């Protein structure tokens, strides 16, 4: 349980911050019913994220990888943002361009909660990318009529518009995320296991540049020892308390 005094400290830091940023992970969507990657419920048909979220897995078996994404697209379509997503949208309204939201999530729930400027480090589950002609578009159909889906422009094999292990993050988005980490006074890190790089390097970067790190997680992570404040509990409960309206 997080004591009231810790919540009060976090509120005070956030209120005093000239610039703030948040880094979110799968845990922030857990209360919306979206499974996280690691820990309980993180498996799909006995595959781990590391087995499926790779270019090699897709090259070997695009149908199975697409079945995983098609299943997740169904869960995400039926899910609603929770109070954690709404609290961060509220913080953006309060701070304007002095706040940056960086997410590792591909589910789009931050946008659906009203956040307008979201740096999506790992892409978007509703984007498709043609492996043959490079055509990028949004496709919101669930389930997809054919797995693996084919490009409407050239008939080539489509892949999800997300970032897999071994692939670079979108360059401009990453630059903006690093800039936000270097310049914020407070970084909220919510619902991430902090094991996947380079996203996990943002908190140490922010700290080296003088920011206070506030971690919000139900569990201890490799970041916990480095954080200035660890608020233990569900982000849907903690974030609304520290982001007062
Ligand atoms: C709650 C909660 C509640 C629950 N409230 N909390 C050794 C060292 C450093 C790096 C590497 C290394 N070996 C390999 C690498 C690189 C690799 C990497 O980091 N690997 C590690 C696993 C070791 N990284 C990469 O490959 C990245 N690319 C790269 O490095 O490129 C270099 C390059 C440069 C130039 C050319 C070529 C290459 C890419 C990483 C891509 C990650 N992709 C995925 C899939 C995205 C698409 C999809 O969604 O399908 O991203 S994997 C998956 O992990 C997904 C997530 O965004 C990411 C992070 O997971 P996240 O969000 O933290 O979720 P969980 O499940 O891990 O944690 C949930 C947390 O929530 C837990 O802590 C819970 O306790 C908590 N929680 N309920 C609050 N209610
Ligand atoms: Zn194509």
Tab-separated table of C-alpha atoms and ligand atoms in Angstrom:
chain	number	residue	atom	x	y	z
A	1	UNK	CA	0.000	0.000	0.000
A	2	UNK	CA	1.135	3.504	-0.740
A	3	UNK	CA	0.993	5.841	2.269
A	4	UNK	CA	-0.822	9.175	1.906
A	5	UNK	CA	2.447	11.016	2.574
A	6	UNK	CA	4.049	9.483	-0.548
A	7	UNK	CA	1.040	10.506	-2.649
A	8	UNK	CA	1.305	14.014	-1.202
A	9	UNK	CA	5.030	14.160	-2.044
A	10	UNK	CA	4.375	13.084	-5.641
A	11	UNK	CA	1.616	15.688	-5.997
A	12	UNK	CA	3.912	18.399	-4.708
A	13	UNK	CA	6.732	17.480	-7.128
A	14	UNK	CA	4.303	17.418	-10.044
A	15	UNK	CA	2.710	20.731	-9.073
A	16	UNK	CA	6.144	22.380	-8.846
A	17	UNK	CA	7.452	20.896	-12.122
A	18	UNK	CA	8.046	23.238	-15.049
A	19	UNK	CA	8.149	20.239	-17.356
A	20	UNK	CA	6.953	16.689	-16.795
A	21	UNK	CA	6.893	13.478	-18.795
A	22	UNK	CA	5.364	10.036	-18.393
A	23	UNK	CA	6.557	6.667	-19.681
A	24	UNK	CA	3.871	4.012	-19.733
A	25	UNK	CA	3.842	0.273	-20.349
A	26	UNK	CA	1.390	-2.588	-20.587
A	27	UNK	CA	0.494	-2.391	-16.874
A	28	UNK	CA	-1.409	0.860	-17.393
A	29	UNK	CA	-3.853	-1.011	-19.653
A	30	UNK	CA	-4.131	-4.060	-17.368
A	31	UNK	CA	-7.137	-2.552	-15.573
A	32	UNK	CA	-8.793	-2.199	-18.989
A	33	UNK	CA	-8.525	-5.966	-19.376
A	34	UNK	CA	-5.532	-6.044	-21.754
A	35	UNK	CA	-3.005	-8.719	-20.709
A	36	UNK	CA	0.543	-7.589	-19.970
A	37	UNK	CA	3.517	-9.273	-21.662
A	38	UNK	CA	5.325	-10.586	-18.613
A	39	UNK	CA	3.991	-12.131	-15.424
A	40	UNK	CA	0.614	-13.750	-14.825
A	41	UNK	CA	-1.586	-13.856	-17.931
A	42	UNK	CA	1.316	-12.839	-20.167
A	43	UNK	CA	1.289	-15.996	-22.228
A	44	UNK	CA	-0.704	-16.733	-25.397
A	45	UNK	CA	-0.911	-20.423	-26.437
A	46	UNK	CA	2.300	-20.957	-24.413
A	47	UNK	CA	4.251	-18.395	-26.441
A	48	UNK	CA	6.096	-15.560	-24.698
A	49	UNK	CA	6.298	-12.072	-26.251
A	50	UNK	CA	9.962	-12.820	-27.033
A	51	UNK	CA	8.838	-15.829	-29.131
A	52	UNK	CA	6.388	-13.857	-31.273
A	53	UNK	CA	7.464	-10.208	-31.358
A	54	UNK	CA	10.453	-10.775	-33.625
A	55	UNK	CA	11.092	-10.476	-37.369
A	56	UNK	CA	12.408	-14.065	-37.285
A	57	UNK	CA	9.141	-15.433	-35.847
A	58	UNK	CA	7.202	-13.550	-38.528
A	59	UNK	CA	9.443	-14.822	-41.322
A	60	UNK	CA	9.029	-18.395	-40.035
A	61	UNK	CA	5.299	-18.351	-39.331
A	62	UNK	CA	3.444	-15.138	-40.267
A	63	UNK	CA	0.039	-16.760	-39.745
A	64	UNK	CA	0.663	-17.601	-36.068
A	65	UNK	CA	2.101	-14.154	-35.381
A	66	UNK	CA	-0.929	-12.557	-37.066
A	67	UNK	CA	-3.284	-14.790	-35.053
A	68	UNK	CA	-1.738	-13.329	-31.885
A	69	UNK	CA	-2.232	-9.769	-33.155
A	70	UNK	CA	-5.770	-10.506	-34.400
A	71	UNK	CA	-6.660	-11.835	-30.920
A	72	UNK	CA	-5.151	-8.786	-29.210
A	73	UNK	CA	-6.886	-6.409	-31.661
A	74	UNK	CA	-10.207	-7.964	-30.588
A	75	UNK	CA	-9.441	-7.459	-26.887
A	76	UNK	CA	-8.317	-3.878	-27.487
A	77	UNK	CA	-11.328	-2.977	-29.630
A	78	UNK	CA	-13.662	-4.120	-26.835
A	79	UNK	CA	-11.636	-2.432	-24.049
A	80	UNK	CA	-12.139	1.039	-22.600
A	81	UNK	CA	-9.502	3.408	-21.226
A	82	UNK	CA	-9.279	3.353	-17.413
A	83	UNK	CA	-8.764	6.062	-14.789
A	84	UNK	CA	-4.974	5.915	-15.252
A	85	UNK	CA	-5.261	6.802	-18.958
A	86	UNK	CA	-7.769	9.558	-18.136
A	87	UNK	CA	-5.534	11.037	-15.421
A	88	UNK	CA	-2.628	11.393	-17.885
A	89	UNK	CA	-4.954	13.049	-20.431
A	90	UNK	CA	-5.948	15.458	-17.656
A	91	UNK	CA	-2.267	16.197	-16.938
A	92	UNK	CA	-1.746	17.054	-20.626
A	93	UNK	CA	-4.699	19.465	-20.499
A	94	UNK	CA	-3.284	21.091	-17.359
A	95	UNK	CA	0.347	21.396	-18.503
A	96	UNK	CA	-0.084	21.726	-22.282
A	97	UNK	CA	3.203	21.420	-24.155
A	98	UNK	CA	5.128	21.288	-20.852
A	99	UNK	CA	4.051	17.627	-20.640
A	100	UNK	CA	5.024	14.724	-22.906
A	101	UNK	CA	3.456	11.267	-22.830
A	102	UNK	CA	5.719	8.468	-24.020
A	103	UNK	CA	4.209	5.012	-24.342
A	104	UNK	CA	5.504	1.569	-25.192
A	105	UNK	CA	1.918	0.444	-25.749
A	106	UNK	CA	0.440	-0.151	-29.173
A	107	UNK	CA	-3.197	-0.249	-28.005
A	108	UNK	CA	-4.164	3.394	-28.611
A	109	UNK	CA	-5.987	3.672	-25.254
A	110	UNK	CA	-4.154	6.907	-24.356
A	111	UNK	CA	-5.586	8.561	-27.478
A	112	UNK	CA	-9.026	7.189	-26.725
A	113	UNK	CA	-8.786	8.737	-23.224
A	114	UNK	CA	-8.112	12.156	-24.790
A	115	UNK	CA	-4.298	12.410	-24.849
A	116	UNK	CA	-3.392	14.170	-28.076
A	117	UNK	CA	0.395	14.201	-28.141
A	118	UNK	CA	1.528	10.624	-27.587
A	119	UNK	CA	4.996	9.389	-28.534
A	120	UNK	CA	4.435	5.760	-29.559
A	121	UNK	CA	7.813	4.083	-29.203
A	122	UNK	CA	6.663	0.649	-30.391
A	123	UNK	CA	4.147	1.597	-33.095
A	124	UNK	CA	0.416	1.002	-33.256
A	125	UNK	CA	-1.495	-2.265	-33.471
A	126	UNK	CA	-3.973	-0.739	-35.950
A	127	UNK	CA	-1.275	0.080	-38.520
A	128	UNK	CA	-0.266	-2.369	-41.240
A	129	UNK	CA	2.936	-2.237	-43.238
A	130	UNK	CA	3.458	-3.980	-46.582
A	131	UNK	CA	6.658	-6.031	-46.579
A	132	UNK	CA	6.811	-5.736	-50.396
A	133	UNK	CA	5.928	-2.128	-51.331
A	134	UNK	CA	6.165	-0.369	-47.948
A	135	UNK	CA	2.541	0.847	-48.027
A	136	UNK	CA	1.448	1.922	-44.522
A	137	UNK	CA	-2.187	2.282	-43.575
A	138	UNK	CA	-4.659	1.842	-40.720
A	139	UNK	CA	-6.927	-1.177	-40.697
A	140	UNK	CA	-9.476	-1.406	-37.901
A	141	UNK	CA	-11.182	-4.611	-39.036
A	142	UNK	CA	-11.529	-7.323	-36.353
A	143	UNK	CA	-11.153	-10.130	-37.106
A	144	UNK	CA	-9.169	-9.597	-40.278
A	145	UNK	CA	-10.821	-11.466	-43.163
A	146	UNK	CA	-7.616	-13.302	-44.162
A	147	UNK	CA	-4.555	-14.288	-42.096
A	148	UNK	CA	-1.930	-13.303	-42.939
A	149	UNK	CA	-3.490	-10.239	-44.604
A	150	UNK	CA	-2.389	-9.087	-48.061
A	151	UNK	CA	-1.600	-5.591	-49.352
A	152	UNK	CA	-4.492	-3.889	-51.191
A	153	UNK	CA	-1.955	-2.069	-53.382
A	154	UNK	CA	0.368	-4.901	-54.488
A	155	UNK	CA	-0.805	-8.195	-52.943
A	156	UNK	CA	2.353	-8.429	-50.804
A	157	UNK	CA	2.469	-9.817	-47.270
A	158	UNK	CA	1.377	-7.292	-44.637
A	159	UNK	CA	2.913	-7.094	-41.168
A	160	UNK	CA	1.692	-5.218	-38.087
A	161	UNK	CA	3.063	-1.653	-37.867
A	162	UNK	CA	4.818	-2.318	-34.575
A	163	UNK	CA	8.444	-2.550	-33.416
A	164	UNK	CA	9.759	-6.035	-32.773
A	165	UNK	CA	12.919	-7.146	-30.952
A	166	UNK	CA	16.030	-6.320	-32.939
A	167	UNK	CA	14.290	-3.531	-34.867
A	168	UNK	CA	15.041	0.166	-34.440
A	169	UNK	CA	12.483	2.460	-32.841
A	170	UNK	CA	11.030	5.222	-35.094
A	171	UNK	CA	13.925	7.693	-35.187
A	172	UNK	CA	12.088	11.011	-34.791
A	173	UNK	CA	9.820	9.639	-32.050
A	174	UNK	CA	12.848	8.340	-30.152
A	175	UNK	CA	14.640	11.697	-30.457
A	176	UNK	CA	11.581	13.443	-29.034
A	177	UNK	CA	11.381	10.935	-26.174
A	178	UNK	CA	15.047	11.452	-25.293
A	179	UNK	CA	14.564	15.215	-25.428
A	180	UNK	CA	11.578	14.946	-23.061
A	181	UNK	CA	13.601	12.799	-20.658
A	182	UNK	CA	16.533	15.202	-20.700
A	183	UNK	CA	14.396	18.280	-20.032
A	184	UNK	CA	11.683	17.163	-17.608
A	185	UNK	CA	11.770	17.868	-13.870
A	186	UNK	CA	9.573	14.889	-13.071
A	187	UNK	CA	9.211	11.583	-14.933
A	188	UNK	CA	6.295	9.299	-14.092
A	189	UNK	CA	7.031	5.666	-14.997
A	190	UNK	CA	3.803	3.677	-14.889
A	191	UNK	CA	3.081	0.008	-15.530
A	192	UNK	CA	6.297	-1.086	-17.164
A	193	UNK	CA	8.637	-3.902	-16.152
A	194	UNK	CA	11.507	-1.642	-17.299
A	195	UNK	CA	13.367	-4.516	-18.930
A	196	UNK	CA	12.975	-3.653	-22.618
A	197	UNK	CA	15.511	-1.274	-24.124
A	198	UNK	CA	15.927	1.396	-25.271
A	199	UNK	CA	12.664	2.488	-23.560
A	200	UNK	CA	14.086	1.411	-20.183
A	201	UNK	CA	17.016	3.798	-20.634
A	202	UNK	CA	14.759	6.883	-20.508
A	203	UNK	CA	14.394	6.914	-16.717
A	204	UNK	CA	18.168	6.721	-16.034
A	205	UNK	CA	18.663	9.412	-18.708
A	206	UNK	CA	16.099	11.694	-17.053
A	207	UNK	CA	17.688	11.079	-13.652
A	208	UNK	CA	21.173	11.949	-14.925
A	209	UNK	CA	19.697	15.247	-16.110
A	210	UNK	CA	18.245	16.015	-12.703
A	211	UNK	CA	14.653	14.780	-12.955
A	212	UNK	CA	12.831	13.104	-10.113
A	213	UNK	CA	11.591	9.644	-11.036
A	214	UNK	CA	8.232	8.474	-9.684
A	215	UNK	CA	7.501	4.820	-10.368
A	216	UNK	CA	3.924	3.532	-10.246
A	217	UNK	CA	3.738	-0.252	-10.367
A	218	UNK	CA	2.078	-3.142	-8.580
A	219	UNK	CA	5.469	-4.896	-8.335
A	220	UNK	CA	9.131	-4.110	-7.771
A	221	UNK	CA	11.122	-3.650	-11.027
A	222	UNK	CA	14.793	-3.167	-11.913
A	223	UNK	CA	14.046	0.583	-11.886
A	224	UNK	CA	12.652	0.627	-8.339
A	225	UNK	CA	16.049	0.995	-6.660
A	226	UNK	CA	16.842	4.035	-8.832
A	227	UNK	CA	13.474	5.763	-8.476
A	228	UNK	CA	13.072	8.716	-6.104
A	229	UNK	CA	9.613	7.498	-5.153
A	230	UNK	CA	7.939	4.122	-5.694
A	231	UNK	CA	4.161	4.202	-5.461
A	232	UNK	CA	3.088	0.591	-5.160
A	233	UNK	CA	-0.372	-0.177	-6.500
A	234	UNK	CA	-2.574	-0.141	-9.587
A	235	UNK	CA	-1.950	2.862	-11.853
A	236	UNK	CA	-5.714	3.326	-12.281
A	237	UNK	CA	-5.884	4.131	-8.579
A	238	UNK	CA	-2.574	5.935	-8.011
A	239	UNK	CA	-2.400	8.240	-11.054
A	240	UNK	CA	-5.749	9.982	-10.371
A	241	UNK	CA	-4.567	10.641	-6.803
A	242	UNK	CA	-1.291	12.288	-7.784
A	243	UNK	CA	-2.753	14.161	-10.762
A	244	UNK	CA	-5.276	16.270	-8.950
A	245	UNK	CA	-7.878	17.881	-11.191
B	1	LIG	C1	0.877	-2.743	-13.254
B	1	LIG	C2	-0.456	-3.073	-13.238
B	1	LIG	C3	-1.312	-2.073	-12.799
B	1	LIG	C4	0.532	-4.772	-13.957
B	1	LIG	N1	-0.822	-0.895	-12.437
B	1	LIG	N2	1.340	-1.577	-12.880
B	1	LIG	C5	20.593	-6.494	-23.627
B	1	LIG	C6	20.667	-5.234	-23.066
B	1	LIG	C7	19.992	-4.165	-23.614
B	1	LIG	C8	19.200	-4.323	-24.733
B	1	LIG	C9	19.110	-5.580	-25.288
B	1	LIG	C10	19.805	-6.644	-24.751
B	1	LIG	N3	19.534	-7.741	-25.500
B	1	LIG	C11	18.675	-7.365	-26.496
B	1	LIG	C12	18.424	-6.057	-26.373
B	1	LIG	C13	17.532	-5.236	-27.208
B	1	LIG	C14	16.076	-5.510	-26.998
B	1	LIG	C15	15.751	-5.660	-25.528
B	1	LIG	O1	15.512	-4.722	-24.805
B	1	LIG	N4	15.707	-6.891	-25.031
B	1	LIG	C16	15.502	-7.146	-23.600
B	1	LIG	C17	14.223	-7.970	-23.395
B	1	LIG	C18	16.739	-7.787	-23.076
B	1	LIG	N5	15.409	-4.338	-27.549
B	1	LIG	C19	15.125	-4.228	-28.846
B	1	LIG	O2	15.375	-5.117	-29.632
B	1	LIG	C20	14.533	-2.919	-29.313
B	1	LIG	N6	15.242	-2.462	-30.451
B	1	LIG	C21	16.536	-2.176	-30.408
B	1	LIG	O3	17.213	-2.263	-29.413
B	1	LIG	O4	17.028	-1.783	-31.621
B	1	LIG	C22	18.430	-1.582	-31.769
B	1	LIG	C23	18.678	-1.372	-33.238
B	1	LIG	C24	19.264	-0.214	-33.649
B	1	LIG	C25	19.512	-0.021	-35.018
B	1	LIG	C26	19.153	-1.002	-35.931
B	1	LIG	C27	18.550	-2.166	-35.501
B	1	LIG	C28	18.317	-2.352	-34.148
B	1	LIG	C29	13.077	-3.104	-29.742
B	1	LIG	C30	12.188	-3.497	-28.623
B	1	LIG	C31	10.773	-3.763	-29.155
B	1	LIG	C32	9.849	-4.310	-28.101
B	1	LIG	N7	8.644	-4.724	-28.729
B	1	LIG	C33	7.516	-5.192	-27.911
B	1	LIG	C34	6.377	-5.640	-28.852
B	1	LIG	C35	5.698	-4.387	-29.464
B	1	LIG	C36	4.564	-4.757	-30.344
B	1	LIG	C37	3.451	-5.477	-29.608
B	1	LIG	O5	2.841	-4.916	-28.675
B	1	LIG	O6	3.206	-6.618	-29.969
B	1	LIG	O7	7.089	-4.150	-27.041
B	1	LIG	S1	7.952	-6.509	-26.768
B	1	LIG	C38	6.928	-5.930	-25.445
B	1	LIG	O8	7.747	-5.476	-24.336
B	1	LIG	C39	6.238	-4.666	-25.995
B	1	LIG	C40	6.259	-3.766	-24.793
B	1	LIG	O9	6.069	-2.429	-25.214
B	1	LIG	C41	7.608	-4.061	-24.195
B	1	LIG	C42	7.734	-3.648	-22.762
B	1	LIG	O10	6.846	-4.339	-21.941
B	1	LIG	P1	6.084	-3.551	-20.780
B	1	LIG	O11	5.190	-2.541	-21.377
B	1	LIG	O12	7.047	-3.086	-19.772
B	1	LIG	O13	5.115	-4.705	-20.211
B	1	LIG	P2	5.466	-5.911	-19.201
B	1	LIG	O14	4.426	-6.932	-19.391
B	1	LIG	O15	6.865	-6.336	-19.317
B	1	LIG	O16	5.326	-5.251	-17.743
B	1	LIG	C43	4.072	-4.830	-17.225
B	1	LIG	C44	4.357	-4.142	-15.890
B	1	LIG	O17	3.146	-3.601	-15.411
B	1	LIG	C45	4.881	-5.087	-14.783
B	1	LIG	O18	5.979	-4.468	-14.131
B	1	LIG	C46	3.694	-5.214	-13.825
B	1	LIG	O19	4.109	-5.355	-12.467
B	1	LIG	C47	3.009	-3.905	-14.017
B	1	LIG	N8	1.580	-3.887	-13.760
B	1	LIG	N9	-0.565	-4.410	-13.699
B	1	LIG	C48	0.548	-0.705	-12.506
B	1	LIG	N10	-2.634	-2.318	-12.731
B	2	LIG	ZN1	2.201	-3.621	-51.000
